XYZ file of C-alpha atoms in Angstrom:
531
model
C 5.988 -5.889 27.565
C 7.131 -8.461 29.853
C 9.963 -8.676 32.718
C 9.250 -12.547 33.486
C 10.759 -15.114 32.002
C 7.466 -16.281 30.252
C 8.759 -15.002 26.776
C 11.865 -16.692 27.412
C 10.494 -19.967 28.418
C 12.374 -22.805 26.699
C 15.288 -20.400 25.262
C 17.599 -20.983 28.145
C 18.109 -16.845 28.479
C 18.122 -15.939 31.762
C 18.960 -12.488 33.154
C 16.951 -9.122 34.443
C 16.805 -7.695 30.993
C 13.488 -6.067 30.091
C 11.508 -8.119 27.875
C 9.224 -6.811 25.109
C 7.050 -9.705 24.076
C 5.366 -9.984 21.160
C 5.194 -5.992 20.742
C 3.229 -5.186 17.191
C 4.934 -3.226 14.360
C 4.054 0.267 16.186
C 5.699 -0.636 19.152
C 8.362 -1.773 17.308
C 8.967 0.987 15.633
C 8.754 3.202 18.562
C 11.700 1.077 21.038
C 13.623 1.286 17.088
C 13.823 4.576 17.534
C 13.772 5.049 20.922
C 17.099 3.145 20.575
C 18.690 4.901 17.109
C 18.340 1.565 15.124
C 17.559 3.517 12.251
C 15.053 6.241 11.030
C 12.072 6.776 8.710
C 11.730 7.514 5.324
C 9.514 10.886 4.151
C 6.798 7.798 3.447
C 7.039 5.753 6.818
C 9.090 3.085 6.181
C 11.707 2.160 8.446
C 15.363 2.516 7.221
C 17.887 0.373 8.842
C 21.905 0.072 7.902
C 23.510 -3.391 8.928
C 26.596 -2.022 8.526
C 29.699 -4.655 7.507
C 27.075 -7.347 6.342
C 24.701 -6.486 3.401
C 23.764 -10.013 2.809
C 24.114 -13.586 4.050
C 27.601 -14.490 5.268
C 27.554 -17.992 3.094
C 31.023 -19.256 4.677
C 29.982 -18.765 8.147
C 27.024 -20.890 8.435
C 27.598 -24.128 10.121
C 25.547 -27.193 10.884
C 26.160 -28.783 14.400
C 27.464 -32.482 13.960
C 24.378 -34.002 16.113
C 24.691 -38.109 15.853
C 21.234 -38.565 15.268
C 21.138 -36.150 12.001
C 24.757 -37.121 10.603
C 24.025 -39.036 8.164
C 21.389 -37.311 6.290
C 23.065 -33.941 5.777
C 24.757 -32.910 2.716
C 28.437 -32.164 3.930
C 30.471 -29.554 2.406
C 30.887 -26.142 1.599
C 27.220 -25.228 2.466
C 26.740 -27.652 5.329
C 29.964 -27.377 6.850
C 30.335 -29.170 10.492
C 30.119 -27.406 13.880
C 30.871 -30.348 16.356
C 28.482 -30.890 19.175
C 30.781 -29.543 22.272
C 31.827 -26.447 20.081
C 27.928 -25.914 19.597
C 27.516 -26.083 22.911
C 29.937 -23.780 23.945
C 28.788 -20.838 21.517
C 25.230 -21.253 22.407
C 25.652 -20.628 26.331
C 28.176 -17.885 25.591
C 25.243 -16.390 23.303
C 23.069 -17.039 26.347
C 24.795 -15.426 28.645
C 25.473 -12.196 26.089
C 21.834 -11.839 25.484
C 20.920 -12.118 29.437
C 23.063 -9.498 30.137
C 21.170 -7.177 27.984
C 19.407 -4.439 29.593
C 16.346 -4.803 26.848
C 15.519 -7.957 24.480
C 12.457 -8.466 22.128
C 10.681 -11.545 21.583
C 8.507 -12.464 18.538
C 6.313 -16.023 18.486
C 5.619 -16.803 15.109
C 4.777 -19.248 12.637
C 6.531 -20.601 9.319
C 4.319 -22.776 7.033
C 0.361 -21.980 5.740
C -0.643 -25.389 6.125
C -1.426 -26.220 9.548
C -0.795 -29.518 9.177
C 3.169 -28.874 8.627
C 4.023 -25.604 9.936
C 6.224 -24.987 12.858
C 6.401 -22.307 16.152
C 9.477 -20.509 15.919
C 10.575 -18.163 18.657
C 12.757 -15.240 17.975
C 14.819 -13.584 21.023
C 16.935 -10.565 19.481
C 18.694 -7.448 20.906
C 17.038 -5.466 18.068
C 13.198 -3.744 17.821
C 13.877 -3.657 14.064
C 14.797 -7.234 14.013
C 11.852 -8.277 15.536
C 10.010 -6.298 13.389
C 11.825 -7.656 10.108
C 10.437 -11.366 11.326
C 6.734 -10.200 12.194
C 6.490 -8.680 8.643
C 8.419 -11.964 7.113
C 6.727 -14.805 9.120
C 3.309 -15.765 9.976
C 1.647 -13.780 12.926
C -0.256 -15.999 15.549
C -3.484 -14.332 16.526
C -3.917 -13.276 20.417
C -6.227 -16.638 20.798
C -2.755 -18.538 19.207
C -0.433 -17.313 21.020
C -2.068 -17.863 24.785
C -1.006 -22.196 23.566
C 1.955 -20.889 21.802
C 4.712 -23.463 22.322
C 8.074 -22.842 20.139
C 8.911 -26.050 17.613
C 12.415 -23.838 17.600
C 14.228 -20.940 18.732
C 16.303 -18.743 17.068
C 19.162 -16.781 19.539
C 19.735 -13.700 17.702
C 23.066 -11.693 18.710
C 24.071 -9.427 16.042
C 26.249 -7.844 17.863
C 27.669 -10.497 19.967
C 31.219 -11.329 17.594
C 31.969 -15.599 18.135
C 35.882 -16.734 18.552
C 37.042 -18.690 15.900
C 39.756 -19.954 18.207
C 37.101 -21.015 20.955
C 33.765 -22.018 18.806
C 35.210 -23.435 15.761
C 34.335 -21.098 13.013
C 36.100 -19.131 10.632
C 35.455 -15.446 11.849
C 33.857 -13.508 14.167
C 30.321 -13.952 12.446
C 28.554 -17.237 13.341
C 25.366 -18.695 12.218
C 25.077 -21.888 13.338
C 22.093 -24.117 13.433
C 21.185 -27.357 15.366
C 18.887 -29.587 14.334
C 18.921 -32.144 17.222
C 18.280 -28.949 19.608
C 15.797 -26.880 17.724
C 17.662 -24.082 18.180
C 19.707 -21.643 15.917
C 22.360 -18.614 16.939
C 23.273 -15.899 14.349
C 25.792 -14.080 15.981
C 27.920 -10.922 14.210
C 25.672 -9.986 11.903
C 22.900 -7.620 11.432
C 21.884 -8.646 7.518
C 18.244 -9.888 8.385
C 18.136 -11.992 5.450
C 19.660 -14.570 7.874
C 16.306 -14.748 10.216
C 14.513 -15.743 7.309
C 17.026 -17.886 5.336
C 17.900 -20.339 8.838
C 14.116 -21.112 9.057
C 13.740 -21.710 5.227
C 16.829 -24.067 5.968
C 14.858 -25.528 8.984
C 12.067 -26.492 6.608
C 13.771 -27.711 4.046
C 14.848 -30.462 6.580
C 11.723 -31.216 8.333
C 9.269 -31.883 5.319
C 10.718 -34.107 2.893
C 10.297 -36.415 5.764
C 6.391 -35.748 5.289
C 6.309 -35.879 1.765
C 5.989 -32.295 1.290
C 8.499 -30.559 -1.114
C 10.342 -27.557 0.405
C 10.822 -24.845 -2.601
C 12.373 -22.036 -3.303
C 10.376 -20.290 -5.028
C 7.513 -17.957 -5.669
C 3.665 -18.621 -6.504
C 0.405 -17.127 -7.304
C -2.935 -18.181 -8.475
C -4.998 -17.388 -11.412
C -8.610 -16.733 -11.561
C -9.098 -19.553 -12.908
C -7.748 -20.933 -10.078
C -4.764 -22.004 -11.784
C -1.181 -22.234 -9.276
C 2.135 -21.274 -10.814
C 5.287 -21.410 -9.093
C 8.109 -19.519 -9.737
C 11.951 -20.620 -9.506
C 15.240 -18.304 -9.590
C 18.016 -17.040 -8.152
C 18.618 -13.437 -7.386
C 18.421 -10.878 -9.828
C 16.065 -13.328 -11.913
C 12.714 -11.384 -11.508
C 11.181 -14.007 -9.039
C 9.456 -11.473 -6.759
C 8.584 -8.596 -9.647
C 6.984 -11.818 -12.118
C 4.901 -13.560 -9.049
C 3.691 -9.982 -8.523
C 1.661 -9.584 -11.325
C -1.983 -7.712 -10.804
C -3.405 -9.915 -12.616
C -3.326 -13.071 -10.864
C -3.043 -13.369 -6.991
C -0.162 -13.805 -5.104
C 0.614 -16.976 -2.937
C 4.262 -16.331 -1.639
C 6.896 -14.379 -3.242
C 9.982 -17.003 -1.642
C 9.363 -19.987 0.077
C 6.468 -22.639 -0.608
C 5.699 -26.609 0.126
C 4.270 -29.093 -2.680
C 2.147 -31.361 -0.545
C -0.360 -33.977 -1.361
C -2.944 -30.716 -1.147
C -1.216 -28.378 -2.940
C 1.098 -25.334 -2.262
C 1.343 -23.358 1.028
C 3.659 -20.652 1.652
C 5.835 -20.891 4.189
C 6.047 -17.066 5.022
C 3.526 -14.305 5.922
C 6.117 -11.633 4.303
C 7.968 -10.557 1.354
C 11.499 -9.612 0.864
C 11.894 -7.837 -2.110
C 15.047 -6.297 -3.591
C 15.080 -2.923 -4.623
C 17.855 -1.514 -6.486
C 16.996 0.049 -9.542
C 13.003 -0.211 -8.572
C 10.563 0.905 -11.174
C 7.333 1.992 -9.957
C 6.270 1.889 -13.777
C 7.342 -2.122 -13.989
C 7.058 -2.953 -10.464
C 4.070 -0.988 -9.035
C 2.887 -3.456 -6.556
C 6.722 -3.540 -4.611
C 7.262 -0.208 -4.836
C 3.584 0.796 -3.049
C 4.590 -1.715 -0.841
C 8.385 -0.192 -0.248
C 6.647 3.624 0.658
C 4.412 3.186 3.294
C 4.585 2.519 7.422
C 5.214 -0.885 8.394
C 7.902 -2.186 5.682
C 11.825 -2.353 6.816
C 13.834 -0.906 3.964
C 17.617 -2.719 4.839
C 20.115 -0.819 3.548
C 18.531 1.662 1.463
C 19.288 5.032 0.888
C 17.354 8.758 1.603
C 17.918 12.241 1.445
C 17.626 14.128 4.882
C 14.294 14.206 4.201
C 13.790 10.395 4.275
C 13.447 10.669 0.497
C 14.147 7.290 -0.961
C 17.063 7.003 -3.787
C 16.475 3.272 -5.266
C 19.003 3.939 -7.593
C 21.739 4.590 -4.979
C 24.049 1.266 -3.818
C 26.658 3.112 -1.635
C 25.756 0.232 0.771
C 25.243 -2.529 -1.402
C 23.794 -3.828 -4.581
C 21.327 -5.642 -2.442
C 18.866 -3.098 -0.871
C 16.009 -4.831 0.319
C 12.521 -3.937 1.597
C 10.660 -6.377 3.955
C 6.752 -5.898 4.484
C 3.665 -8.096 5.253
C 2.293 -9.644 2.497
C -0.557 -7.641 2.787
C 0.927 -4.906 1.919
C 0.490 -6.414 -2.023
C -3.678 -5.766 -2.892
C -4.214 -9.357 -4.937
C -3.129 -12.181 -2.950
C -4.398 -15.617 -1.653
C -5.475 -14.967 1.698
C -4.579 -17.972 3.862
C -0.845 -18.820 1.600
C -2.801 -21.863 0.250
C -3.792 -23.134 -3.497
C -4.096 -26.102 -5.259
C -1.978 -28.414 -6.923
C 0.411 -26.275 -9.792
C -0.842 -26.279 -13.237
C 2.558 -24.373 -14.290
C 5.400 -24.479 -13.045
C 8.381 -21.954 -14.526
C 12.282 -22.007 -13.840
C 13.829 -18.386 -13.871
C 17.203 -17.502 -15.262
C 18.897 -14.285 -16.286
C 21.334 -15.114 -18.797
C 23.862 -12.681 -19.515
C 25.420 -14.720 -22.095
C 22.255 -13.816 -24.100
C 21.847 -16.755 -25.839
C 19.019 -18.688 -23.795
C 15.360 -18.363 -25.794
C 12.979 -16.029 -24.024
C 11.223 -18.829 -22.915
C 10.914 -22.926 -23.595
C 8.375 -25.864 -22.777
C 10.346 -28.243 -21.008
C 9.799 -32.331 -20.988
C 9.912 -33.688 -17.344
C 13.583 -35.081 -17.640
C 14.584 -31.402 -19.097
C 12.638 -30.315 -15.922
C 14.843 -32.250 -13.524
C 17.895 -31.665 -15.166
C 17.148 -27.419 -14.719
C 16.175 -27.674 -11.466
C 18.934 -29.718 -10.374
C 21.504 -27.068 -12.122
C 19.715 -24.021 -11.124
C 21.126 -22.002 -13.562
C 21.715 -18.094 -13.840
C 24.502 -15.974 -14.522
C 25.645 -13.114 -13.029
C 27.400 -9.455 -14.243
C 29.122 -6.316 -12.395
C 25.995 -4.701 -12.501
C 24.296 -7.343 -10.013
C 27.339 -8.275 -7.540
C 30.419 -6.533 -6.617
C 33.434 -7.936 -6.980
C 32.709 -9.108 -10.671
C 34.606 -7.914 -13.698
C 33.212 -7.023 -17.246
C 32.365 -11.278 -18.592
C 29.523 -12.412 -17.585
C 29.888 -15.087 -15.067
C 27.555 -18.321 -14.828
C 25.784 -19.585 -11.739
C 24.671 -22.941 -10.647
C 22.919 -23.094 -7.601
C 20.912 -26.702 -7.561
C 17.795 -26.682 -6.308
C 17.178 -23.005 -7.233
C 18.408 -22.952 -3.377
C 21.489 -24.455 -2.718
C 22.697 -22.285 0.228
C 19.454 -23.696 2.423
C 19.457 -27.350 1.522
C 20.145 -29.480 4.643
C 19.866 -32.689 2.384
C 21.531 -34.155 -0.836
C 20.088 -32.105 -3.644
C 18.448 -35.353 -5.167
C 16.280 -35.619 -2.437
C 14.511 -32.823 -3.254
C 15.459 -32.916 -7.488
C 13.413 -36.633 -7.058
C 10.696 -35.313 -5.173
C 10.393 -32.258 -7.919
C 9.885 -35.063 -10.863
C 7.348 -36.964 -8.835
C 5.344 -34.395 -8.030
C 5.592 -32.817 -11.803
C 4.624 -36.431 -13.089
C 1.568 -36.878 -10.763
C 0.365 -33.744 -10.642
C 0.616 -32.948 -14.605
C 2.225 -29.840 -14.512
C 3.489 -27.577 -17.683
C 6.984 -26.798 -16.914
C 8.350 -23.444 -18.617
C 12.280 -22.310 -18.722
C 11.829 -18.184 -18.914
C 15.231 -16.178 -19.563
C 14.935 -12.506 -18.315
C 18.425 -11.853 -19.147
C 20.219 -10.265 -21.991
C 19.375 -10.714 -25.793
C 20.518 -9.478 -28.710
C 24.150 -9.871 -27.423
C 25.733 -10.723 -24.062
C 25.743 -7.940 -21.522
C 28.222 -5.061 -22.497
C 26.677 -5.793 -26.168
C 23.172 -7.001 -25.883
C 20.310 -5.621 -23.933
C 17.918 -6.872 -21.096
C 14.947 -8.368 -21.960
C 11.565 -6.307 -22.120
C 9.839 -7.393 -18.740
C 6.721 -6.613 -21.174
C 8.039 -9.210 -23.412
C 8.464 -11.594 -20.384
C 4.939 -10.672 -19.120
C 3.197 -11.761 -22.373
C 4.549 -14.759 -22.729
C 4.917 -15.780 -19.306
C 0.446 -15.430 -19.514
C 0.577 -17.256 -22.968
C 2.056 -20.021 -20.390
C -0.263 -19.785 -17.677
C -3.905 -19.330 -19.753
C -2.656 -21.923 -22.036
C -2.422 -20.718 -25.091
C 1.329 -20.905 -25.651
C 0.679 -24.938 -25.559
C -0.931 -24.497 -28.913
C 1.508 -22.804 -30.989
C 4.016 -24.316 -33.345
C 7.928 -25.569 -31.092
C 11.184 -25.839 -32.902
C 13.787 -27.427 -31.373
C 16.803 -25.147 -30.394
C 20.504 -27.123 -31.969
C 22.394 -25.961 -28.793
C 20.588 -26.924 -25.734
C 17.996 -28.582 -26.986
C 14.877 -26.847 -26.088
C 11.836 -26.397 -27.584
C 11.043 -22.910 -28.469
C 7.888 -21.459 -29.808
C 8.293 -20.373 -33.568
C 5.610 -17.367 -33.346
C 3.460 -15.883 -30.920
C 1.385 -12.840 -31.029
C 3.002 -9.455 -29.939
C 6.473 -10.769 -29.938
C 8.727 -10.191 -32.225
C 9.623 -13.459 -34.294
C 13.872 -12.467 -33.652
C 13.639 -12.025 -29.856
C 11.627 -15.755 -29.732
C 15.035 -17.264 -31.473
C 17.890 -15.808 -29.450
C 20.132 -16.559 -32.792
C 18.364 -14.127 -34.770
C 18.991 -11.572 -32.404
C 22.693 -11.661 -32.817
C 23.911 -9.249 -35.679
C 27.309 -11.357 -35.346
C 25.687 -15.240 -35.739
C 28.853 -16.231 -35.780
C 29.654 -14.600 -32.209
C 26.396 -16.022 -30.856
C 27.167 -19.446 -32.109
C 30.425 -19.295 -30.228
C 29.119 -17.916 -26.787
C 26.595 -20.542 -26.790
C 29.011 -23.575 -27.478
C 30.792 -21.483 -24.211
C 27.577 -22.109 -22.095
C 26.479 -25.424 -23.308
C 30.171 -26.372 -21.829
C 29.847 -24.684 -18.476
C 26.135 -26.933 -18.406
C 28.527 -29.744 -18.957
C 31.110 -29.017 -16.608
C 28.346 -28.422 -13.632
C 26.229 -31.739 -14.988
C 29.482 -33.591 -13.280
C 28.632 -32.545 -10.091
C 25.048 -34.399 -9.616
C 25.335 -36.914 -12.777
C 25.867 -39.819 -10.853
C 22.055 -38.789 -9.091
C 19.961 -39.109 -11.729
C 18.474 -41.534 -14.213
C 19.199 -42.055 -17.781
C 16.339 -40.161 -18.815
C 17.691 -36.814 -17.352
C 21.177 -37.841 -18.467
C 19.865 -37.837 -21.974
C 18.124 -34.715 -21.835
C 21.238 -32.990 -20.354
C 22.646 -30.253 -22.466
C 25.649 -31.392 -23.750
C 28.190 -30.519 -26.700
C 27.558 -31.843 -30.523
C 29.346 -34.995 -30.980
């Protein structure tokens, strides 16, 4: 604990607030309960509730309008502008709230593996279980690191501080709004952690394309072999629970860079979600999710601390943070080679994607630039009864700074120099669309997904799917030959043949959006209706 300004230096928080620097996860969790943040769980967790926010608040993120980063941001709905003076504004305001604290917690911290590109972020928040969420996500200096520790950025973190559309030039009273130029980001009325992690992911994916390293969204782990997959997909996909298998090690469950070198993770964390957690299926999350040291957010108990996973009178996105030791097989050090694999998640709810596909490299590109999933009533609220599809480029379209063919170009290069296998893996619905079908056996998804990775599934016999054009393995051991060919799966093939036309046209409809960014090779291997 600290009183000076030392922890403050270069945050521009001034005030007489008590500073607790750098505390570690016990101290943390005694000030978080000292103060009534939360409470435990029976197995020593820490529960917190954020209250109106259960996950990122998408329309309120802003980036500020700096001169000398204008023209390289991708404008719109997920980059909208905050001009500089309005920045400037909201940022001392935020100041001068978190000054006037009577207690503040700092946390130094690194994001990236590599040395060579990772960058010094330091966190100011009003929380102990904040500050705690970002030591378990990020990676922890040791003591010798932090006596030279000097932030890259700085992240002002308010959640209870609520911004003035009128005077700052947003849309409500919840504000996250990032500034390149300054190296510095407020999040202001919210208390969803998610948005700690997701504005340095954000950060990243601006700085390193300038160094030739790909930002990803994604997951990774290592054979032993010493074989790297990664792991692409949105939400609800099975990103974390498929990286987390016990039989390879883990890199990164989230957030990785393709460099020259390899893959490094950019985190020192994992944020899992956890409704409907199956210690059966997901063994190595849900040790993780019962012991001292993880945050549970929005998650509930019994009296007794007694954790319901099943239970999502807060949300439909409980989520448990921890250290990534906390998993027993994983890469110490975030770093592995070049990928040998590389697979592209989607849950289909349509259930008429294949289990899983080989994919050429313009099929590659064109996947990762739509980002597909699709997304039911079960998964979201607010959803009705069809399923509804998903297109988020990138795998990560919410944290790109930059067009999306910036990074979709850099994917293909690295793919083509590196000689990665790329796989498309559906963990959605088969044998009918949800409401009809069911999900797919994660045992199913398991096998083949190792098929993949050893090799083997290279060797077997492909037959080209008439819809989307995929190549699809005719047989493989263990699998039934019907869930391999999501057509024969269908009792109705006349209803299957009609929901897939549906999706091949929603592919076509989102195609539009990045067409004009890619070459004729992807354009070819877009899905697209029979002529």
């Amino acid at each position: 604990m600290t009183s000076d300004a030392t922890a403050l230096s270069g945050t521009g928080v001034a005030g007489s607030a008590l500073v607790y620097a750098n505390l570690t996860a016990a101290g943390l969790y005694a000030h978080a309960l000292r103060r009534g943040e939360g409470r435990l769980s029976a197995d020593g967790a820490f529960m917190a509730i954020t209250g109106q926010h259960t996950g990122r608040s998408v329309q309120d993120k802003f980036v500020v309008d700096d001169p000398e980063v204008h023209d390289a941001i991708w404008w719109g709905k997920i980059n909208q502008p905050l001009p500089v003076e309005k920045f400037a504004g909201f940022s001392a305001k935020v100041r001068n709230w978190l000054g006037a604290r009577d207690e503040l917690f700092t946390q130094d911290l690194f994001a990236g593996a590599d040395t060579g590109h990772r960058i010094k972020v330091r966190l100011v928040t009003t929380n102990a279980w904040h500050a705690l969420f970002a030591r378990n996500m990020f990676i922890r200096p040791t003591a010798e690191e932090l006596k030279t520790f000097e932030p890259d950025f700085f992240i002002l973190h308010a959640p209870e501080y609520e911004a003035s559309p009128a005077e700052d030039g947003c849309r409500t009273s919840t504000l996250i709004a990032l500034s390149f130029a300054k190296r510095t980001i407020c999040i202001a009325g919210t208390s969803y952690a998610g948005e700690i992690k997701k504005s340095i992911f954000t950060v990243m994916n601006w700085l390193l394309p300038e160094r030739g390293v790909l930002p990803m969204h994604c997951s990774a782990n290592l054979g032993k072999g010493g074989d790297t997959a990664l792991f692409f997909g949105l939400s609800g996909t099975g990103k974390t629970t498929l990286s987390s298998d016990p039989e390879r090690s883990l890199i990164g469950d989230d957030e990785h860079g393709w460099s020259d070198t390899g893959v490094f993770n950019f985190e020192g964390g994992c944020y899992a979600k956890v409704i409907k957690l199956s210690k059966e299926a997901e063994p190595q999350i849900w040790d993780a999710s019962h012991r001292f040291g993880a945050v549970l957010e929005n998650v509930h108990g019994d009296e007794h601390g007694v954790l319901d996973l099943d239970d999502n009178r807060y949300t439909e996105n409980t989520r448990s943070c921890y250290p990534i030791e906390f998993i027993p097989n994983i890469v110490t050090g975030g770093q592995a080679g070049k990928p040998k694999n590389v697979v592209m998640l989607t849950a289909d709810a349509f259930g008429v994607l294949p289990p899983i596909a080989k994919l050429s490299a313009a099929q590659a590109m064109y996947h990762f630039m739509s980002g597909y999933t699709a997304r039911v009533a079960g998964t979201e609220k607010g959803l009705g009864k069809e399923p509804q599809a998903t297109f988020s480029t990138c795998f990560g379209a919410p944290f790109l700074p930059r067009h999306p063919e910036v990074y979709g170009r850099m994917l293909a290069e690295r793919i083509g120099r590196d000689g990665a296998d790329v796989w498309l893996v559906n963990t959605g619905w088969t044998g009918g669309a949800y409401g009809t079908g069911k999900r797919m056996s994660i045992q199913h998804t398991r096998a083949l997904l190792r098929a993949a990775l050893d090799g083997s599934l290279a060797k077997v016999e492909f037959v080209r799917d008439p819809f989307f054009g995929l190549m699809i393995p005719k047989a493989v051991p263990g699998i039934p030959d019907n869930v391999l060919n999501p057509r024969d799966s269908w009792a109705d093939k006349a209803a299957y043949d009609k929901q897939a036309k549906h999706l091949v046209s929603l592919f076509e409809k989102n195609f539009e959006t990045f067409a004009g960014a890619v070459g004729d090779d992807v354009k070819a291997a877009a899905i697209k209706a029979a002529a």
